Amino acid sequence: MTLLEVDNLKVTYQTDDDPVHAVNDVSFTIDEGVNYGLAGESGSGKSTVAEALLGLLPGNGTVERGTIEFDGKDLTSLSAAERRDVLWEDIAYIPQSAMDSLDPVMSTGDQIAQAIHTHRNVTDTKACERVRELFEIVGLDPNRVDDYPHEFSGGMRQRVTIAMALALEPDLIIADEPTTGLDVIVQDKIIDKILEIQERMDSSLLLITHEIGVIAETCDELSILYGGKVMEQGSVDNVLVNPTNPYTMGLKNSFPEIDEEDEDPVAIPGSPPNLNGEPTSCVFQDRCPFATDECGESHPDPVELPNRNHRSACHRVKESAQMRQAADDPET
Ligand code: ATP
Ligand code: MG
């Protein structure tokens, strides 16, 4: 069963210069119980996608077109405020840098209790019980509910934000860079905890991260964004094992831990595209080692590949096997 269906979503930000086309015709579907990854470098539009879904775009951001269906309901017919109300019950959101935005002058337990009171008509005693239970679920000592954010480490503060997001037992958990800024061991623990909870609650997960290694370990399907466009999408097995898009190949080489061989990471040279105005060429053309003249003429439409659940937006997708070989072994 489909839980979330995003179709041709386009989001722009108004600025003093030209509008920024941050998310440009993005489509993806998350089925019930699926862990879905949204990957891409900084500025590719990942957080904008999440904020557009949740009706949380900043004032200068607008959904220009596209549809967002959640659990069969069309959310684009609702105002941003109505959408927030509908979604709060069903979707847990752990925003980027959530652990740094806890209220410093309120105890962590009170912050979670407040979130519960806002959406549920429960007594103080019931809310307190639930807070203790949530502390236990995320692996925090329930005797520390009266502690303030500064009394916890970064990893523990992130656990508090996860507890807050889970208070209402969501169908979908959206976690935006939940492990960025934490050390590697703590990162693993947080990811394990999110997965454990997600399985226990039988919810779906939308995991947003620039680290595709994390997605390889935790997700079933993914979309790879670049310059507001989906470059490649499908099952993790198809996309990350046999990438057909030079951007995915580059991104994969910059995170060697998911490769079998012990290679040094190689960052993709160049810088992200200018998002002012509609793309008149493939958004990755400037940085793509395989670009031809055709790539300068238009951004490619996504192509459905013959194997199941795999799409790629690349003018040279038919030559992907040769490109992959060259990307894996630049010496030849
Ligand atoms: P990161 O990995 O750094 O979190 P991201 O993939 O989440 O990046 P977004 O935050 O969605 O990227 O930003 C997408 C693009 O939109 C970027 O070019 C960014 O500079 C631009 N942008 C984001 N918010 C605004 C805003 N309020 N006004 C103008 N431009 C914005
Ligand atoms: Mg972001």
Short mmCIF file of C-alpha atoms and ligand atoms in Angstrom, two decimals:
data_model
loop_
_atom_site.label_atom_id
_atom_site.label_comp_id
_atom_site.label_asym_id
_atom_site.label_seq_id
_atom_site.Cartn_x
_atom_site.Cartn_y
_atom_site.Cartn_z
CA MET A 1 0.00 0.00 0.00
CA THR A 2 1.25 3.46 -0.90
CA LEU A 3 1.66 5.75 2.10
CA LEU A 4 3.15 8.87 0.53
CA GLU A 5 3.10 9.84 -3.12
CA VAL A 6 4.89 12.97 -4.27
CA ASP A 7 4.34 13.88 -7.88
CA ASN A 8 6.18 16.59 -9.83
CA LEU A 9 6.82 18.72 -6.77
CA LYS A 10 8.32 22.10 -7.56
CA VAL A 11 9.37 24.52 -4.84
CA THR A 12 10.92 27.94 -5.36
CA TYR A 13 12.32 30.49 -2.92
CA GLN A 14 11.87 34.19 -3.65
CA THR A 15 15.06 36.19 -3.11
CA ASP A 16 16.29 39.68 -3.96
CA ASP A 17 17.76 38.13 -7.11
CA ASP A 18 16.03 35.58 -9.33
CA PRO A 19 13.89 32.89 -7.66
CA VAL A 20 15.80 29.82 -6.46
CA HIS A 21 14.43 26.63 -8.03
CA ALA A 22 15.29 24.46 -5.04
CA VAL A 23 13.11 21.43 -5.84
CA ASN A 24 12.28 20.89 -9.47
CA ASP A 25 9.74 18.25 -10.55
CA VAL A 26 10.57 15.72 -7.86
CA SER A 27 8.45 12.55 -7.74
CA PHE A 28 8.75 9.55 -5.43
CA THR A 29 6.54 7.06 -3.62
CA ILE A 30 6.94 5.53 -0.17
CA ASP A 31 5.03 2.31 0.51
CA GLU A 32 3.88 1.27 3.96
CA GLY A 33 6.69 -0.23 6.04
CA VAL A 34 9.42 0.90 3.64
CA ASN A 35 12.59 2.73 4.66
CA TYR A 36 13.17 5.40 2.05
CA GLY A 37 16.37 7.42 1.67
CA LEU A 38 16.75 10.90 0.22
CA ALA A 39 20.39 11.54 -0.61
CA GLY A 40 22.41 14.31 -2.22
CA GLU A 41 25.04 16.91 -1.50
CA SER A 42 24.44 20.04 0.52
CA GLY A 43 22.01 22.36 -1.26
CA SER A 44 20.45 19.62 -3.43
CA GLY A 45 16.97 20.30 -1.98
CA LYS A 46 16.55 17.49 0.57
CA SER A 47 15.28 19.59 3.48
CA THR A 48 13.11 21.63 1.13
CA VAL A 49 11.30 18.43 0.08
CA ALA A 50 10.59 17.56 3.73
CA GLU A 51 9.47 21.08 4.60
CA ALA A 52 7.17 21.25 1.58
CA LEU A 53 5.51 17.96 2.56
CA LEU A 54 4.96 19.12 6.09
CA GLY A 55 3.79 22.65 5.25
CA LEU A 56 6.84 24.06 7.02
CA LEU A 57 8.52 26.05 4.23
CA PRO A 58 9.87 29.44 5.28
CA GLY A 59 7.87 32.51 4.22
CA ASN A 60 9.74 33.01 0.94
CA GLY A 61 9.22 29.36 -0.15
CA THR A 62 6.29 28.36 -2.38
CA VAL A 63 5.04 25.04 -3.73
CA GLU A 64 4.64 26.07 -7.36
CA ARG A 65 3.16 22.83 -8.57
CA GLY A 66 2.85 19.12 -7.93
CA THR A 67 0.74 16.89 -5.72
CA ILE A 68 1.43 15.31 -2.35
CA GLU A 69 -0.86 12.46 -1.36
CA PHE A 70 -0.56 11.01 2.12
CA ASP A 71 -2.63 7.97 3.01
CA GLY A 72 -4.89 8.71 0.03
CA LYS A 73 -5.51 12.36 1.02
CA ASP A 74 -4.39 15.16 -1.30
CA LEU A 75 -2.46 17.52 0.91
CA THR A 76 -1.93 20.21 -1.71
CA SER A 77 -5.61 21.22 -1.44
CA LEU A 78 -4.97 22.17 2.23
CA SER A 79 -3.37 25.34 3.53
CA ALA A 80 0.07 24.93 5.11
CA ALA A 81 -1.51 25.28 8.58
CA GLU A 82 -4.21 22.67 7.86
CA ARG A 83 -1.57 20.36 6.46
CA ARG A 84 0.50 20.66 9.64
CA ASP A 85 -2.53 19.68 11.74
CA VAL A 86 -3.35 16.66 9.58
CA LEU A 87 0.23 15.50 9.43
CA TRP A 88 1.24 15.98 13.03
CA GLU A 89 -0.93 13.03 13.99
CA ASP A 90 0.58 10.75 11.35
CA ILE A 91 4.07 11.97 10.62
CA ALA A 92 6.91 12.41 13.09
CA TYR A 93 9.45 14.97 11.99
CA ILE A 94 12.97 15.18 13.31
CA PRO A 95 14.20 18.40 11.69
CA GLN A 96 17.80 19.02 10.68
CA SER A 97 19.77 20.26 13.73
CA ALA A 98 16.81 19.35 15.98
CA MET A 99 19.10 18.58 18.89
CA ASP A 100 20.41 22.13 18.85
CA SER A 101 16.96 23.69 18.82
CA LEU A 102 15.63 22.28 22.09
CA ASP A 103 14.48 25.02 24.47
CA PRO A 104 17.44 25.62 26.82
CA VAL A 105 15.30 26.90 29.69
CA MET A 106 12.74 24.08 29.85
CA SER A 107 13.46 20.55 31.10
CA THR A 108 13.59 17.94 28.34
CA GLY A 109 10.71 16.00 29.89
CA ASP A 110 8.52 19.12 30.02
CA GLN A 111 9.26 19.81 26.34
CA ILE A 112 8.04 16.36 25.37
CA ALA A 113 5.02 16.63 27.70
CA GLN A 114 4.15 19.95 26.09
CA ALA A 115 4.18 18.33 22.64
CA ILE A 116 1.85 15.62 23.94
CA HIS A 117 -0.55 18.12 25.57
CA THR A 118 -0.75 20.16 22.35
CA HIS A 119 -2.16 17.21 20.44
CA ARG A 120 -3.76 14.93 23.00
CA ASN A 121 -6.28 15.62 25.73
CA VAL A 122 -4.47 13.84 28.57
CA THR A 123 -3.88 14.50 32.26
CA ASP A 124 -0.48 15.70 33.51
CA THR A 125 0.08 12.33 35.17
CA LYS A 126 -0.59 10.42 31.93
CA ALA A 127 1.69 12.77 29.97
CA CYS A 128 4.48 12.28 32.56
CA GLU A 129 4.10 8.51 32.38
CA ARG A 130 4.31 8.68 28.60
CA VAL A 131 7.44 10.86 28.77
CA ARG A 132 9.18 8.31 31.02
CA GLU A 133 8.13 5.51 28.68
CA LEU A 134 9.47 7.44 25.66
CA PHE A 135 12.78 8.07 27.46
CA GLU A 136 13.09 4.34 27.91
CA ILE A 137 12.19 3.60 24.29
CA VAL A 138 14.97 5.89 22.99
CA GLY A 139 17.49 4.55 25.49
CA LEU A 140 17.58 7.44 27.98
CA ASP A 141 17.39 7.06 31.74
CA PRO A 142 13.76 7.88 32.71
CA ASN A 143 15.03 9.32 35.98
CA ARG A 144 16.55 12.17 33.96
CA VAL A 145 13.29 13.64 32.59
CA ASP A 146 13.84 16.77 34.70
CA ASP A 147 17.28 17.41 33.19
CA TYR A 148 17.80 20.37 30.88
CA PRO A 149 19.25 20.07 27.34
CA HIS A 150 22.72 21.31 28.41
CA GLU A 151 22.98 18.42 30.88
CA PHE A 152 22.93 15.93 28.00
CA SER A 153 25.53 15.07 25.34
CA GLY A 154 24.76 15.68 21.64
CA GLY A 155 23.76 12.05 21.11
CA MET A 156 21.46 12.15 24.13
CA ARG A 157 19.86 15.41 22.97
CA GLN A 158 19.18 13.78 19.63
CA ARG A 159 17.49 10.92 21.50
CA VAL A 160 15.28 13.53 23.22
CA THR A 161 14.20 14.94 19.85
CA ILE A 162 13.45 11.42 18.63
CA ALA A 163 11.37 10.76 21.76
CA MET A 164 9.46 13.99 21.12
CA ALA A 165 8.79 13.06 17.49
CA LEU A 166 7.56 9.61 18.45
CA ALA A 167 5.18 10.77 21.16
CA LEU A 168 2.12 10.25 18.96
CA GLU A 169 3.05 6.93 17.30
CA PRO A 170 3.43 8.07 13.71
CA ASP A 171 2.87 6.14 10.47
CA LEU A 172 5.85 7.88 8.91
CA ILE A 173 9.05 9.14 10.52
CA ILE A 174 10.91 11.87 8.62
CA ALA A 175 14.44 12.27 9.96
CA ASP A 176 16.57 15.02 8.40
CA GLU A 177 20.30 14.38 8.90
CA PRO A 178 19.65 12.77 12.29
CA THR A 179 23.28 11.79 12.79
CA THR A 180 25.17 14.77 11.35
CA GLY A 181 27.47 16.35 13.91
CA LEU A 182 27.63 13.23 16.08
CA ASP A 183 30.68 11.00 16.34
CA VAL A 184 30.66 7.76 14.37
CA ILE A 185 29.88 5.41 17.24
CA VAL A 186 27.00 7.59 18.44
CA GLN A 187 25.79 7.86 14.83
CA ASP A 188 25.50 4.09 14.58
CA LYS A 189 23.62 3.92 17.86
CA ILE A 190 21.14 6.62 16.82
CA ILE A 191 20.49 4.92 13.46
CA ASP A 192 20.03 1.55 15.20
CA LYS A 193 17.61 3.18 17.63
CA ILE A 194 15.55 4.81 14.86
CA LEU A 195 15.37 1.49 13.02
CA GLU A 196 14.42 -0.43 16.16
CA ILE A 197 11.61 2.02 16.94
CA GLN A 198 10.44 2.17 13.36
CA GLU A 199 10.14 -1.63 13.30
CA ARG A 200 8.43 -1.72 16.63
CA MET A 201 5.89 0.92 15.59
CA ASP A 202 5.59 -0.60 12.12
CA SER A 203 6.02 2.85 10.58
CA SER A 204 7.75 3.92 7.38
CA LEU A 205 10.91 6.02 7.40
CA LEU A 206 12.06 8.88 5.19
CA LEU A 207 15.74 9.25 6.00
CA ILE A 208 17.41 12.37 4.66
CA THR A 209 21.20 12.39 4.60
CA HIS A 210 24.16 13.33 2.45
CA GLU A 211 25.86 10.09 3.52
CA ILE A 212 24.78 7.39 1.11
CA GLY A 213 26.63 4.82 3.23
CA VAL A 214 23.99 5.35 5.92
CA ILE A 215 21.23 4.85 3.36
CA ALA A 216 22.90 1.70 2.02
CA GLU A 217 22.83 0.26 5.51
CA THR A 218 19.32 1.25 6.48
CA CYS A 219 17.03 1.84 3.50
CA ASP A 220 15.14 -0.28 0.97
CA GLU A 221 14.70 2.43 -1.66
CA LEU A 222 16.13 5.86 -2.36
CA SER A 223 16.14 8.95 -4.51
CA ILE A 224 19.33 10.82 -5.29
CA LEU A 225 18.86 14.56 -5.64
CA TYR A 226 21.14 17.01 -7.35
CA GLY A 227 20.32 20.65 -8.03
CA GLY A 228 16.67 20.07 -7.10
CA LYS A 229 16.31 17.20 -9.59
CA VAL A 230 16.01 13.46 -8.98
CA MET A 231 19.03 12.04 -10.79
CA GLU A 232 18.46 8.37 -9.96
CA GLN A 233 15.93 6.46 -7.95
CA GLY A 234 14.76 2.95 -7.13
CA SER A 235 15.72 0.07 -4.88
CA VAL A 236 18.98 0.47 -2.95
CA ASP A 237 20.21 -2.78 -4.54
CA ASN A 238 19.71 -1.45 -8.05
CA VAL A 239 20.78 2.16 -7.59
CA LEU A 240 23.79 1.77 -5.32
CA VAL A 241 25.09 -1.53 -6.66
CA ASN A 242 24.60 -0.75 -10.34
CA PRO A 243 24.34 3.03 -10.62
CA THR A 244 23.40 4.24 -14.09
CA ASN A 245 23.85 7.95 -13.44
CA PRO A 246 27.31 9.59 -13.36
CA TYR A 247 26.24 11.67 -10.36
CA THR A 248 25.42 8.54 -8.34
CA MET A 249 28.72 7.02 -9.43
CA GLY A 250 30.59 10.12 -8.20
CA LEU A 251 28.64 10.25 -4.95
CA LYS A 252 29.33 6.58 -4.35
CA ASN A 253 33.07 7.05 -4.91
CA SER A 254 33.06 9.87 -2.38
CA PHE A 255 31.81 7.42 0.30
CA PRO A 256 34.02 4.36 -0.11
CA GLU A 257 32.72 2.43 2.89
CA ILE A 258 29.89 0.93 0.85
CA ASP A 259 32.34 -0.26 -1.79
CA GLU A 260 33.87 -3.66 -1.41
CA GLU A 261 37.36 -2.45 -2.11
CA ASP A 262 39.20 -0.26 0.31
CA GLU A 263 39.57 2.82 -1.85
CA ASP A 264 40.23 6.39 -0.81
CA PRO A 265 37.20 8.67 -1.09
CA VAL A 266 37.28 10.93 -4.14
CA ALA A 267 35.15 14.05 -3.90
CA ILE A 268 33.33 15.10 -7.07
CA PRO A 269 35.26 18.10 -8.40
CA GLY A 270 33.40 21.37 -9.00
CA SER A 271 30.60 23.11 -7.19
CA PRO A 272 26.80 22.76 -7.12
CA PRO A 273 24.74 24.33 -9.92
CA ASN A 274 23.20 27.78 -9.90
CA LEU A 275 19.51 27.29 -9.09
CA ASN A 276 18.37 30.71 -10.34
CA GLY A 277 16.18 30.00 -13.35
CA GLU A 278 15.06 26.79 -15.06
CA PRO A 279 17.92 24.49 -16.09
CA THR A 280 18.74 24.76 -19.78
CA SER A 281 21.17 21.82 -19.66
CA CYS A 282 21.61 18.71 -17.51
CA VAL A 283 22.08 20.14 -14.01
CA PHE A 284 25.17 17.94 -13.53
CA GLN A 285 26.73 18.76 -16.92
CA ASP A 286 29.47 21.09 -15.58
CA ARG A 287 30.84 18.44 -13.23
CA CYS A 288 30.12 15.30 -15.24
CA PRO A 289 33.15 13.50 -16.67
CA PHE A 290 30.93 11.91 -19.34
CA ALA A 291 29.06 14.99 -20.60
CA THR A 292 28.55 15.38 -24.37
CA ASP A 293 27.03 18.19 -26.45
CA GLU A 294 23.56 16.74 -25.98
CA CYS A 295 23.93 17.21 -22.21
CA GLY A 296 24.25 20.95 -22.79
CA GLU A 297 20.94 21.14 -24.63
CA SER A 298 18.40 20.08 -22.00
CA HIS A 299 18.01 18.40 -18.63
CA PRO A 300 17.18 14.73 -19.31
CA ASP A 301 13.80 13.23 -18.44
CA PRO A 302 13.95 10.24 -16.09
CA VAL A 303 14.09 6.92 -17.95
CA GLU A 304 12.54 3.74 -16.55
CA LEU A 305 15.19 1.00 -16.70
CA PRO A 306 14.25 -2.52 -17.76
CA ASN A 307 14.99 -4.09 -14.38
CA ARG A 308 12.31 -3.41 -11.80
CA ASN A 309 12.28 -0.29 -9.64
CA HIS A 310 15.08 1.75 -11.18
CA ARG A 311 14.91 5.14 -12.91
CA SER A 312 17.69 7.43 -14.06
CA ALA A 313 17.86 10.91 -15.56
CA CYS A 314 20.86 10.89 -17.88
CA HIS A 315 21.16 11.47 -21.63
CA ARG A 316 23.75 8.69 -21.79
CA VAL A 317 21.87 6.15 -19.70
CA LYS A 318 22.21 3.51 -22.45
CA GLU A 319 25.99 3.67 -22.00
CA SER A 320 25.82 3.36 -18.23
CA ALA A 321 27.78 0.08 -18.07
CA GLN A 322 30.78 1.67 -19.83
CA MET A 323 30.50 4.83 -17.73
CA ARG A 324 30.36 2.75 -14.55
CA GLN A 325 33.47 0.84 -15.53
CA ALA A 326 35.34 4.06 -16.29
CA ALA A 327 34.15 5.65 -13.02
CA ASP A 328 35.23 2.62 -10.97
CA ASP A 329 38.61 2.43 -12.64
CA PRO A 330 39.67 5.92 -13.77
CA GLU A 331 43.12 4.64 -14.83
CA THR A 332 41.75 2.70 -17.81
P1 ATP B 1 21.95 20.43 3.34
O1 ATP B 1 22.54 19.08 3.06
O2 ATP B 1 23.00 21.48 3.45
O3 ATP B 1 20.99 20.43 4.47
P2 ATP B 1 19.70 20.41 1.48
O4 ATP B 1 19.87 19.35 0.45
O5 ATP B 1 18.80 20.13 2.62
O6 ATP B 1 21.14 20.85 1.99
P3 ATP B 1 18.02 22.73 1.07
O7 ATP B 1 18.21 23.28 2.43
O8 ATP B 1 16.72 22.10 0.75
O9 ATP B 1 19.20 21.72 0.71
O10 ATP B 1 18.29 23.92 0.05
C1 ATP B 1 18.12 23.77 -1.35
C2 ATP B 1 18.50 25.07 -2.04
O11 ATP B 1 17.59 26.10 -1.66
C3 ATP B 1 19.89 25.59 -1.68
O12 ATP B 1 20.46 26.17 -2.82
C4 ATP B 1 19.62 26.64 -0.63
O13 ATP B 1 20.61 27.64 -0.64
C5 ATP B 1 18.28 27.20 -1.10
N1 ATP B 1 17.47 27.71 0.02
C6 ATP B 1 17.08 27.01 1.12
N2 ATP B 1 16.32 27.76 1.92
C7 ATP B 1 16.22 28.98 1.32
C8 ATP B 1 15.55 30.21 1.65
N3 ATP B 1 14.82 30.32 2.75
N4 ATP B 1 15.69 31.24 0.78
C9 ATP B 1 16.41 31.12 -0.35
N5 ATP B 1 17.05 30.00 -0.72
C10 ATP B 1 16.96 28.94 0.09
MG MG B 2 19.10 20.05 4.65
#
